[in-house]
CSV table of C-alpha atoms and ligand atoms in Angstrom, one decimal:
chain,number,residue,atom,x,y,z
A,8,MET,CA,159.4,-92.7,191.1
A,9,ALA,CA,161.2,-95.1,188.8
A,10,ILE,CA,162.4,-92.6,186.3
A,11,SER,CA,165.6,-93.4,184.6
A,12,ARG,CA,168.8,-91.4,185.0
A,13,ARG,CA,168.3,-90.1,181.5
A,14,THR,CA,166.4,-87.5,183.3
A,15,PHE,CA,167.4,-83.9,183.6
A,16,LEU,CA,165.3,-83.6,186.6
A,17,THR,CA,165.5,-85.3,189.9
A,18,THR,CA,163.4,-88.4,190.4
A,19,SER,CA,160.6,-87.5,192.9
A,20,GLY,CA,157.5,-85.4,192.7
A,21,VAL,CA,158.8,-83.4,195.7
A,22,ALA,CA,162.2,-82.8,194.3
A,23,LEU,CA,160.6,-81.6,191.1
A,24,ALA,CA,159.8,-78.4,193.0
A,25,GLY,CA,163.4,-77.5,192.1
A,26,ALA,CA,163.0,-78.2,188.5
A,27,SER,CA,162.9,-74.5,187.4
A,28,GLN,CA,166.3,-73.8,189.1
A,29,VAL,CA,167.8,-76.9,187.5
A,30,SER,CA,166.5,-75.9,184.1
A,31,SER,CA,167.8,-72.4,184.1
A,32,ARG,CA,171.3,-73.9,184.2
A,33,ILE,CA,170.5,-76.3,181.4
A,34,ALA,CA,168.6,-73.8,179.3
A,35,ALA,CA,171.8,-72.8,177.5
A,36,ALA,CA,172.2,-76.4,176.3
A,37,GLY,CA,169.1,-76.0,174.2
A,38,ILE,CA,166.9,-79.1,174.2
A,39,PRO,CA,165.9,-80.4,177.6
A,40,GLU,CA,166.9,-83.9,178.3
A,41,ALA,CA,164.0,-86.4,177.8
A,42,VAL,CA,162.6,-88.0,181.0
A,43,THR,CA,161.8,-91.7,180.6
A,44,GLN,CA,159.5,-93.8,182.7
A,45,MET,CA,160.5,-97.5,183.2
A,46,THR,CA,157.5,-98.8,185.1
A,47,PRO,CA,153.8,-99.1,184.3
A,48,ALA,CA,152.8,-98.3,187.9
A,49,MET,CA,150.7,-95.2,188.6
A,50,GLN,CA,152.9,-92.3,189.7
A,51,PRO,CA,151.8,-89.7,192.2
A,52,PRO,CA,150.3,-86.4,191.0
A,53,LEU,CA,152.9,-83.8,189.9
A,54,TYR,CA,152.2,-80.5,191.7
A,55,PRO,CA,153.2,-77.3,190.0
A,56,SER,CA,156.3,-75.6,191.4
A,57,SER,CA,155.6,-72.3,189.7
A,58,GLY,CA,152.7,-70.4,188.2
A,59,PRO,CA,149.0,-70.8,189.3
A,60,ALA,CA,148.1,-73.6,191.6
A,61,TYR,CA,146.0,-76.5,190.3
A,62,GLN,CA,144.9,-80.0,191.3
A,63,PRO,CA,147.0,-82.2,189.1
A,64,VAL,CA,145.6,-85.3,187.5
A,65,VAL,CA,146.6,-88.9,188.1
A,66,THR,CA,147.1,-91.1,185.0
A,67,LEU,CA,146.1,-94.8,185.5
A,68,ASN,CA,149.3,-96.9,185.1
A,69,GLY,CA,150.9,-93.7,183.9
A,70,TRP,CA,152.6,-90.4,184.8
A,71,THR,CA,152.9,-86.7,184.0
A,72,LEU,CA,155.8,-85.4,181.9
A,73,PRO,CA,158.0,-83.1,183.9
A,74,TRP,CA,158.8,-79.7,182.3
A,75,ARG,CA,161.2,-76.9,182.8
A,76,MET,CA,160.7,-73.1,182.6
A,77,ASN,CA,162.8,-71.3,180.1
A,78,GLY,CA,162.0,-67.6,180.4
A,79,ASP,CA,158.3,-67.6,180.2
A,80,TRP,CA,158.1,-70.7,178.1
A,81,LYS,CA,157.2,-74.1,179.6
A,82,GLU,CA,159.3,-76.7,177.9
A,83,PHE,CA,158.6,-80.4,177.4
A,84,HIS,CA,160.5,-83.1,175.6
A,85,LEU,CA,158.6,-86.0,174.0
A,86,VAL,CA,160.6,-88.8,172.4
A,87,ALA,CA,158.7,-91.1,170.0
A,88,GLU,CA,160.3,-94.5,170.3
A,89,PRO,CA,159.8,-98.3,170.4
A,90,VAL,CA,158.8,-99.4,174.0
A,91,VAL,CA,158.0,-102.6,175.8
A,92,ARG,CA,154.8,-102.2,177.7
A,93,GLU,CA,153.6,-104.7,180.3
A,94,LEU,CA,149.8,-105.2,179.5
A,95,ALA,CA,149.4,-107.1,182.8
A,96,PRO,CA,151.7,-109.3,184.8
A,97,GLY,CA,152.4,-112.2,182.4
A,98,MET,CA,152.3,-110.3,179.1
A,99,LYS,CA,154.5,-107.7,177.5
A,100,ALA,CA,153.8,-106.1,174.2
A,101,HIS,CA,156.4,-104.6,171.9
A,102,LEU,CA,154.7,-101.2,171.0
A,103,TRP,CA,155.6,-97.8,169.9
A,104,GLY,CA,155.1,-94.9,172.4
A,105,TYR,CA,156.7,-91.9,174.0
A,106,ASN,CA,159.4,-91.6,176.7
A,107,GLY,CA,159.5,-95.3,177.6
A,108,GLN,CA,155.8,-96.1,177.7
A,109,SER,CA,152.6,-96.5,175.8
A,110,PRO,CA,150.5,-94.3,176.1
A,111,GLY,CA,153.0,-91.5,176.4
A,112,PRO,CA,153.2,-89.3,179.5
A,113,THR,CA,150.3,-87.0,180.3
A,114,ILE,CA,151.2,-83.4,179.5
A,115,GLU,CA,149.8,-80.9,182.0
A,116,ALA,CA,149.9,-77.1,181.8
A,117,VAL,CA,147.7,-74.1,182.5
A,118,GLU,CA,145.4,-72.0,180.3
A,119,GLY,CA,147.5,-69.0,179.1
A,120,ASP,CA,150.8,-70.8,179.3
A,121,LYS,CA,153.2,-70.6,176.4
A,122,VAL,CA,154.5,-74.1,175.8
A,123,ARG,CA,157.4,-75.3,173.7
A,124,ILE,CA,157.3,-79.1,173.0
A,125,PHE,CA,160.4,-80.7,171.5
A,126,VAL,CA,159.6,-83.9,169.7
A,127,THR,CA,162.5,-86.3,168.9
A,128,ASN,CA,161.8,-89.2,166.6
A,129,ASN,CA,163.6,-92.4,167.5
A,130,LEU,CA,161.3,-94.6,165.4
A,131,PRO,CA,162.4,-96.3,162.3
A,132,GLU,CA,160.0,-94.2,160.2
A,133,HIS,CA,158.8,-90.6,160.2
A,134,THR,CA,156.1,-89.2,162.5
A,135,THR,CA,154.4,-86.0,163.7
A,136,VAL,CA,152.4,-85.0,166.7
A,137,HIS,CA,148.9,-83.7,166.4
A,138,TRP,CA,147.4,-81.9,169.4
A,139,HIS,CA,143.9,-83.2,169.2
A,140,GLY,CA,141.2,-80.7,170.2
A,141,MET,CA,143.6,-77.9,171.0
A,142,LEU,CA,143.3,-74.6,169.3
A,143,VAL,CA,146.8,-73.9,167.9
A,144,PRO,CA,148.1,-72.1,164.8
A,145,SER,CA,147.5,-74.1,161.7
A,146,GLY,CA,151.3,-74.7,161.2
A,147,MET,CA,151.5,-76.3,164.7
A,148,ASP,CA,148.6,-78.7,164.1
A,149,GLY,CA,150.9,-81.6,163.3
A,150,VAL,CA,149.4,-83.0,160.2
A,151,GLY,CA,152.3,-84.4,158.2
A,152,GLY,CA,152.4,-83.1,154.6
A,153,LEU,CA,149.5,-80.7,155.3
A,154,THR,CA,150.9,-78.4,157.9
A,155,GLN,CA,154.5,-79.4,158.3
A,156,PRO,CA,157.0,-81.9,156.8
A,157,HIS,CA,157.0,-85.3,158.5
A,158,ILE,CA,159.7,-85.6,161.3
A,159,GLY,CA,162.2,-88.0,159.9
A,160,PRO,CA,163.9,-90.7,162.0
A,161,GLY,CA,166.6,-89.1,164.3
A,162,LYS,CA,165.2,-85.6,163.8
A,163,THR,CA,163.8,-83.3,166.5
A,164,PHE,CA,161.0,-80.8,165.7
A,165,VAL,CA,159.7,-78.0,167.9
A,166,TYR,CA,156.0,-77.1,168.5
A,167,GLU,CA,155.3,-73.7,170.1
A,168,PHE,CA,151.9,-72.3,171.0
A,169,GLU,CA,150.0,-70.5,173.7
A,170,LEU,CA,147.3,-72.4,175.5
A,171,LYS,CA,144.0,-70.7,174.6
A,172,LYS,CA,141.5,-72.9,176.4
A,173,SER,CA,141.5,-75.1,179.4
A,174,GLY,CA,140.1,-78.7,179.0
A,175,THR,CA,140.9,-82.2,178.2
A,176,PHE,CA,142.9,-83.0,175.0
A,177,MET,CA,145.2,-85.7,173.6
A,178,TYR,CA,148.2,-86.1,171.3
A,179,HIS,CA,148.8,-88.7,168.6
A,180,PRO,CA,150.7,-88.9,165.3
A,181,HIS,CA,149.2,-87.6,162.0
A,182,SER,CA,151.8,-89.6,160.1
A,183,ASP,CA,151.3,-93.2,159.0
A,184,GLU,CA,148.4,-92.9,161.5
A,185,MET,CA,146.9,-96.4,161.1
A,186,VAL,CA,150.2,-98.1,162.0
A,187,GLN,CA,151.4,-95.7,164.6
A,188,MET,CA,148.1,-95.6,166.6
A,189,ALA,CA,147.7,-99.4,166.3
A,190,MET,CA,151.2,-99.6,167.8
A,191,GLY,CA,150.1,-97.6,170.8
A,192,MET,CA,151.2,-94.0,170.1
A,193,MET,CA,149.0,-91.6,172.0
A,194,GLY,CA,148.9,-89.5,175.2
A,195,MET,CA,146.7,-87.0,177.1
A,196,VAL,CA,147.0,-83.3,177.4
A,197,ILE,CA,145.3,-81.6,180.4
A,198,ILE,CA,145.1,-77.8,180.4
A,199,HIS,CA,144.1,-76.6,183.8
A,200,PRO,CA,141.9,-73.4,184.1
A,201,ARG,CA,143.8,-70.2,185.1
A,202,ASP,CA,141.3,-69.8,188.0
A,203,PRO,CA,142.1,-72.8,190.2
A,204,ASN,CA,138.5,-72.7,191.6
A,205,PHE,CA,136.9,-73.1,188.2
A,206,MET,CA,135.4,-76.7,188.0
A,207,ARG,CA,137.8,-77.8,190.8
A,208,VAL,CA,137.7,-81.4,191.9
A,209,ASP,CA,139.6,-83.3,194.6
A,210,ARG,CA,140.7,-86.3,192.5
A,211,ASP,CA,141.1,-86.2,188.8
A,212,PHE,CA,141.8,-89.5,186.9
A,213,VAL,CA,142.7,-89.8,183.3
A,214,PHE,CA,143.2,-92.7,180.9
A,215,MET,CA,143.0,-93.6,177.2
A,216,LEU,CA,141.0,-96.4,175.7
A,217,GLY,CA,143.1,-98.6,173.4
A,218,SER,CA,142.8,-101.9,171.5
A,219,PHE,CA,145.4,-104.2,170.1
A,220,ARG,CA,145.4,-107.4,168.1
A,221,ILE,CA,148.2,-109.5,169.5
A,222,ASP,CA,147.9,-113.2,168.7
A,223,PRO,CA,148.6,-115.6,171.6
A,224,GLY,CA,152.3,-116.2,172.0
A,225,SER,CA,153.3,-113.1,170.0
A,226,TYR,CA,154.5,-109.7,171.1
A,227,VAL,CA,153.8,-107.2,168.3
A,228,PRO,CA,150.3,-105.9,167.4
A,229,LYS,CA,148.9,-106.7,163.9
A,230,VAL,CA,148.6,-103.1,162.7
A,231,ALA,CA,146.3,-103.9,159.7
A,232,GLU,CA,143.5,-105.3,161.9
A,233,MET,CA,140.3,-103.4,161.3
A,234,LEU,CA,137.8,-104.7,163.8
A,235,ASP,CA,138.7,-108.0,165.3
A,236,PHE,CA,140.9,-106.8,168.2
A,237,ASN,CA,141.6,-109.2,171.1
A,238,LEU,CA,143.0,-106.9,173.8
A,239,TRP,CA,140.9,-103.9,175.1
A,240,THR,CA,142.9,-101.6,177.3
A,241,PHE,CA,142.7,-98.7,179.7
A,242,ASN,CA,146.1,-96.9,179.1
A,243,SER,CA,147.6,-100.0,177.4
A,244,ARG,CA,146.8,-102.2,180.4
A,245,VAL,CA,144.1,-105.0,180.8
A,246,PHE,CA,142.4,-106.1,184.0
A,247,PRO,CA,143.7,-107.3,186.5
A,248,GLY,CA,146.7,-105.1,185.5
A,249,ILE,CA,144.7,-101.8,185.6
A,250,ASP,CA,145.2,-99.6,188.6
A,251,HIS,CA,142.3,-99.2,190.9
A,252,MET,CA,140.9,-95.7,191.7
A,253,PRO,CA,141.1,-94.9,195.4
A,254,VAL,CA,138.7,-92.1,196.3
A,255,ARG,CA,137.9,-90.6,199.7
A,256,GLN,CA,134.2,-90.4,200.6
A,257,GLY,CA,132.9,-86.9,200.0
A,258,ASP,CA,135.6,-86.1,197.3
A,259,ARG,CA,134.5,-84.5,194.1
A,260,VAL,CA,136.0,-86.8,191.4
A,261,ARG,CA,136.6,-86.4,187.7
A,262,VAL,CA,137.3,-89.2,185.3
A,263,ARG,CA,138.6,-88.2,181.9
A,264,ILE,CA,138.5,-90.8,179.2
A,265,ALA,CA,139.9,-90.5,175.6
A,266,ASN,CA,139.1,-93.0,172.9
A,267,LEU,CA,141.6,-93.8,170.1
A,268,THR,CA,140.3,-97.3,169.3
A,269,MET,CA,138.3,-98.1,166.2
A,270,THR,CA,135.0,-98.5,168.0
A,271,ASN,CA,132.9,-96.8,170.7
A,272,HIS,CA,132.9,-97.8,174.3
A,273,PRO,CA,129.9,-97.4,176.7
A,274,ILE,CA,131.7,-96.8,180.0
A,275,HIS,CA,129.6,-97.8,183.0
A,276,MET,CA,130.3,-96.9,186.6
A,277,HIS,CA,128.5,-98.6,189.5
A,278,GLY,CA,127.3,-96.9,192.7
A,279,HIS,CA,127.0,-93.3,191.6
A,280,HIS,CA,125.4,-91.1,189.0
A,281,PHE,CA,127.5,-88.6,187.1
A,282,SER,CA,127.4,-85.9,184.4
A,283,VAL,CA,129.7,-85.2,181.5
A,284,THR,CA,131.4,-81.9,182.3
A,285,CYS,CA,134.0,-81.7,179.5
A,286,THR,CA,134.6,-83.0,176.0
A,287,ASP,CA,137.5,-82.4,173.7
A,288,GLY,CA,135.6,-79.4,172.6
A,289,GLY,CA,135.6,-77.8,176.0
A,290,TRP,CA,133.6,-77.5,179.2
A,291,VAL,CA,129.9,-78.4,179.1
A,292,PRO,CA,127.7,-75.6,180.6
A,293,GLU,CA,125.7,-76.7,183.6
A,294,SER,CA,122.4,-76.2,181.9
A,295,ALA,CA,123.4,-78.7,179.2
A,296,ARG,CA,124.3,-81.6,181.6
A,297,TRP,CA,122.1,-84.5,182.5
A,298,PRO,CA,122.6,-87.5,184.9
A,299,GLU,CA,124.1,-90.7,183.6
A,300,ALA,CA,125.3,-94.1,184.8
A,301,THR,CA,126.8,-95.1,181.4
A,302,ILE,CA,128.4,-92.8,178.8
A,303,ASP,CA,129.4,-93.6,175.3
A,304,ILE,CA,132.9,-92.5,174.3
A,305,PRO,CA,132.9,-92.1,170.6
A,306,VAL,CA,135.9,-92.9,168.4
A,307,GLY,CA,138.4,-90.1,168.4
A,308,ALA,CA,136.7,-88.3,171.3
A,309,ILE,CA,137.1,-87.4,174.9
A,310,ARG,CA,134.5,-87.4,177.7
A,311,ALA,CA,135.2,-86.2,181.3
A,312,TYR,CA,132.6,-86.8,183.9
A,313,ASP,CA,132.3,-85.6,187.5
A,314,PHE,CA,130.6,-87.1,190.5
A,315,LYS,CA,130.5,-86.7,194.3
A,316,ALA,CA,131.8,-89.9,195.9
A,317,ASP,CA,129.1,-90.3,198.5
A,318,ALA,CA,128.8,-94.1,198.7
A,319,THR,CA,131.6,-96.1,200.2
A,320,GLY,CA,132.3,-99.5,198.5
A,321,ASP,CA,134.1,-101.3,195.7
A,322,TRP,CA,132.4,-100.1,192.5
A,323,ALA,CA,133.1,-101.6,189.1
A,324,LEU,CA,134.0,-99.2,186.3
A,325,HIS,CA,134.0,-101.0,182.9
A,326,CYS,CA,133.2,-100.9,179.3
A,327,HIS,CA,129.7,-102.4,178.8
A,328,LYS,CA,130.5,-104.2,175.6
A,329,SER,CA,131.0,-107.5,177.3
A,330,HIS,CA,133.6,-108.7,174.8
A,331,HIS,CA,135.7,-105.7,175.9
A,332,THR,CA,136.0,-107.1,179.4
A,333,MET,CA,137.7,-110.2,178.1
A,334,ASN,CA,141.4,-110.8,177.3
A,335,ALA,CA,142.7,-112.6,174.2
A,336,MET,CA,140.4,-115.4,173.1
A,337,GLY,CA,139.4,-117.2,170.0
A,338,HIS,CA,136.5,-115.5,168.3
A,339,ASP,CA,135.1,-118.7,166.7
A,340,VAL,CA,134.3,-120.5,169.9
A,341,LYS,CA,131.1,-122.6,169.5
A,342,ASN,CA,128.3,-122.3,172.0
A,343,TYR,CA,127.9,-125.6,173.9
A,344,ILE,CA,125.4,-124.4,176.5
A,345,GLY,CA,123.0,-127.2,177.1
A,346,VAL,CA,125.0,-129.8,175.1
A,347,ASP,CA,126.1,-133.0,176.9
A,348,LEU,CA,129.8,-133.3,175.9
A,349,LYS,CA,130.5,-136.6,177.7
A,350,ASP,CA,130.3,-138.6,174.5
A,351,VAL,CA,132.2,-136.1,172.5
A,352,ARG,CA,135.0,-136.2,175.1
A,353,LYS,CA,135.4,-140.0,174.7
A,354,LYS,CA,135.4,-139.8,170.9
A,355,ILE,CA,137.8,-136.9,170.6
A,356,SER,CA,140.1,-138.4,173.3
A,357,ARG,CA,140.3,-141.5,171.0
A,358,VAL,CA,141.3,-139.4,168.0
A,359,VAL,CA,143.8,-137.0,169.6
A,360,GLY,CA,145.0,-139.3,172.4
A,361,GLY,CA,145.3,-138.2,176.0
A,362,ASP,CA,142.4,-136.7,177.9
A,363,TYR,CA,140.5,-134.1,175.9
A,364,MET,CA,138.4,-131.7,178.0
A,365,PRO,CA,135.5,-130.1,176.2
A,366,MET,CA,134.1,-127.1,178.0
A,367,GLY,CA,131.2,-124.8,178.1
A,368,SER,CA,128.1,-127.0,178.6
A,369,ALA,CA,127.0,-124.8,181.4
A,370,GLY,CA,128.5,-121.5,180.2
A,371,MET,CA,132.1,-120.3,180.4
A,372,ALA,CA,132.3,-119.2,184.1
A,373,GLU,CA,134.6,-122.2,184.7
A,374,MET,CA,137.3,-120.4,182.7
A,375,GLY,CA,137.5,-117.7,185.4
A,376,ALA,CA,139.1,-119.9,188.0
A,377,MET,CA,140.9,-122.3,185.7
A,378,GLU,CA,144.6,-122.2,184.8
A,379,MET,CA,145.0,-123.6,181.4
A,380,PRO,CA,148.2,-124.1,179.6
A,381,ALA,CA,148.7,-121.2,177.1
A,382,PRO,CA,151.6,-120.1,174.9
A,383,ASP,CA,154.2,-117.8,176.5
A,384,ASN,CA,153.3,-114.2,176.8
A,385,THR,CA,149.5,-114.9,176.7
A,386,LEU,CA,147.1,-113.8,179.3
A,387,PRO,CA,144.1,-115.9,180.5
A,388,MET,CA,140.9,-114.6,178.8
A,389,MET,CA,139.4,-113.7,182.2
A,390,THR,CA,141.3,-113.3,185.4
A,391,GLY,CA,141.4,-111.2,188.5
A,392,PHE,CA,140.1,-112.2,191.9
A,393,GLY,CA,138.1,-110.2,194.4
A,394,GLN,CA,137.5,-111.0,198.1
A,395,PHE,CA,134.6,-113.3,197.1
A,396,GLY,CA,136.3,-115.2,194.2
A,397,PRO,CA,137.1,-114.8,190.6
A,398,ILE,CA,135.8,-111.6,189.0
A,399,GLU,CA,135.6,-113.3,185.6
A,400,MET,CA,136.7,-110.2,183.7
A,401,GLY,CA,139.7,-109.0,181.7
A,402,GLY,CA,140.2,-106.1,179.4
A,403,MET,CA,138.5,-102.7,180.2
A,404,PHE,CA,137.6,-103.2,183.8
A,405,THR,CA,138.7,-101.5,187.1
A,406,VAL,CA,137.4,-100.7,190.5
A,407,VAL,CA,136.6,-97.4,192.1
A,408,LYS,CA,137.4,-97.8,195.8
A,409,VAL,CA,135.5,-95.2,197.9
A,410,ARG,CA,136.6,-95.2,201.5
A,411,GLU,CA,135.8,-93.0,204.5
A,412,ASN,CA,139.3,-92.6,205.8
A,413,LEU,CA,141.8,-92.0,203.0
A,414,ALA,CA,144.1,-89.0,203.3
A,415,PRO,CA,143.7,-86.3,200.7
A,416,ASN,CA,145.8,-87.2,197.6
A,417,ASP,CA,146.5,-90.7,198.9
A,418,TYR,CA,146.4,-93.0,195.9
A,419,SER,CA,147.7,-96.2,197.5
A,420,ASP,CA,145.5,-99.3,197.3
A,421,PRO,CA,143.2,-99.4,200.4
A,422,GLY,CA,142.5,-103.1,199.9
A,423,TRP,CA,139.0,-104.6,199.5
A,424,TYR,CA,136.0,-103.0,201.0
A,425,GLN,CA,135.0,-104.0,204.5
A,426,HIS,CA,131.2,-104.3,204.1
A,427,PRO,CA,129.1,-103.3,207.1
A,428,PRO,CA,127.4,-106.4,208.6
A,429,GLY,CA,124.2,-107.3,206.9
A,430,THR,CA,124.9,-105.5,203.6
A,431,VAL,CA,126.2,-108.3,201.5
A,432,ALA,CA,124.0,-110.6,199.3
A,433,PHE,CA,123.8,-113.9,201.0
A,434,GLU,CA,122.7,-117.5,200.4
A,435,TRP,CA,119.1,-118.4,201.4
A,436,GLN,CA,119.3,-121.2,203.9
A,437,GLY,CA,115.5,-121.8,204.5
A,438,ASP,CA,113.0,-124.0,202.6
A,439,ARG,CA,112.3,-123.4,199.0
A,440,PRO,CA,108.7,-123.9,197.9
A,441,ALA,CA,108.0,-126.2,194.9
A,442,PRO,CA,107.8,-124.2,191.6
A,443,ALA,CA,104.3,-123.2,190.8
A,444,SER,CA,103.0,-122.1,187.4
A,445,ALA,CA,101.6,-118.6,187.2
A,446,PRO,CA,97.8,-118.4,186.8
A,447,ALA,CA,96.7,-117.5,183.3
A,448,PRO,CA,95.9,-113.8,182.9
A,449,GLN,CA,92.1,-113.1,182.7
A,450,ARG,CA,90.1,-110.2,181.4
A,451,LYS,CA,87.5,-108.9,183.8
A,452,GLY,CA,84.1,-110.5,183.1
A,453,ALA,CA,85.5,-113.0,180.6
A,454,ALA,CA,84.5,-116.6,181.0
A,455,ALA,CA,87.1,-118.8,182.6
A,456,PRO,CA,89.4,-120.4,180.0
A,457,PRO,CA,88.4,-124.1,179.2
A,458,LYS,CA,90.5,-126.7,180.9
A,459,ASN,CA,91.2,-128.7,177.7
A,460,ILE,CA,91.7,-127.0,174.5
A,461,GLU,CA,91.3,-129.0,171.3
A,462,LEU,CA,93.7,-128.1,168.6
A,463,LYS,CA,93.2,-128.8,164.9
A,464,ALA,CA,96.3,-128.7,162.8
A,465,VAL,CA,96.5,-129.1,159.1
A,466,LYS,CA,99.5,-131.2,158.1
A,467,PRO,CA,101.2,-131.0,154.7
A,468,ASP,CA,99.2,-134.1,153.6
A,469,GLY,CA,96.2,-131.7,153.6
A,470,LYS,CA,94.2,-133.9,156.1
A,471,ALA,CA,93.2,-132.5,159.4
A,472,HIS,CA,94.5,-134.3,162.5
A,473,ARG,CA,93.1,-134.1,166.0
A,474,HIS,CA,95.4,-133.7,169.0
H,16,LIG,CU1,134.5,-101.2,174.9
């Protein structure tokens, strides 16, 4: 675990078992030191070292914030600060986030816990933290100006509340919201049920939907963008930089998705049917669930869905808005499908010099395999290869890898699926019959249609012409 030595805890999930002993010594010092994460790689689940057992979540390209016990309070320390987040290899964005990353770390605790969350503001402007969906005292709700003073730069505020309900929640600023969320400030809060058997699953993935407008060659999002975003992210990562989701066949799996973008995202998963079991308003009773293959995640909302991973394979999981599975591209691209661009190429080459290459006469798939020169810090618009070639996707896309033989809680990449012989679509090698036109539909008992139909058309000159 690449956690920096600013930590007050040791740096592995196993060693974190000793966290409560470490913390009792540090308790006298007041504020727990802030743990910072330096890598965008998915970190292993953080098992609880005290209190009720639960199956911890795994955050795609993320991590869970370690805590310490101080008496019967569970203490966390969030630091709001500028961060550099790699969106995918080849592009880094200068964002604002928490504890070294955007999104911030996932906070996990248990229903009934008393939590104390220290929030230090290392941003150049004030902020607050709102606990979205959580039932807290009004004065802990984090709405700057309404329920508390804003947290000025350099200041630390304390939030204290008891966790009334289990479920899936999130945190984000309620202070210069448009700017701070467009800069990447957000994180998840998972409250596990007190009864570890309630709604228990074997694997539990969480991620947040994000969107940024970062022009090619630049590093900082345009925070005033309203709709025309060009980078669509799962946890501030784009495909092929998004972690895959390794799952063992037979596992019960939960996927929890929070949306803090400015539009809805219909999330589609291949190979399985599933049901929404939890929203940011709590658990969905069984009688109110229905099967789905795509669920819409509204703006400012969370949906968690459950499924049993019975089918082995490599299953795509992606937003079904096709522009959201693309990386940065111009949005004024003309459609040249069906246009012969050979002449245009000669003419433009004459004007601009060199060898101009128009593209798109047969669609845009050629972009998937092509490496074109681009400004520094700019991702190709669709990248990522599978075992059969370019996947031709970017943005909000990942792969659920269901395998027979994964160890429980093994989240390492099992590689591409080894398809059983005879189960992959294949090229037809035999003869192809000449195209035949379909026979015209006939009503029963109707006379056969005439072979030649005479049409009479009236042209604007008012005279009838025969054809
Ligand atoms: Cu989308």
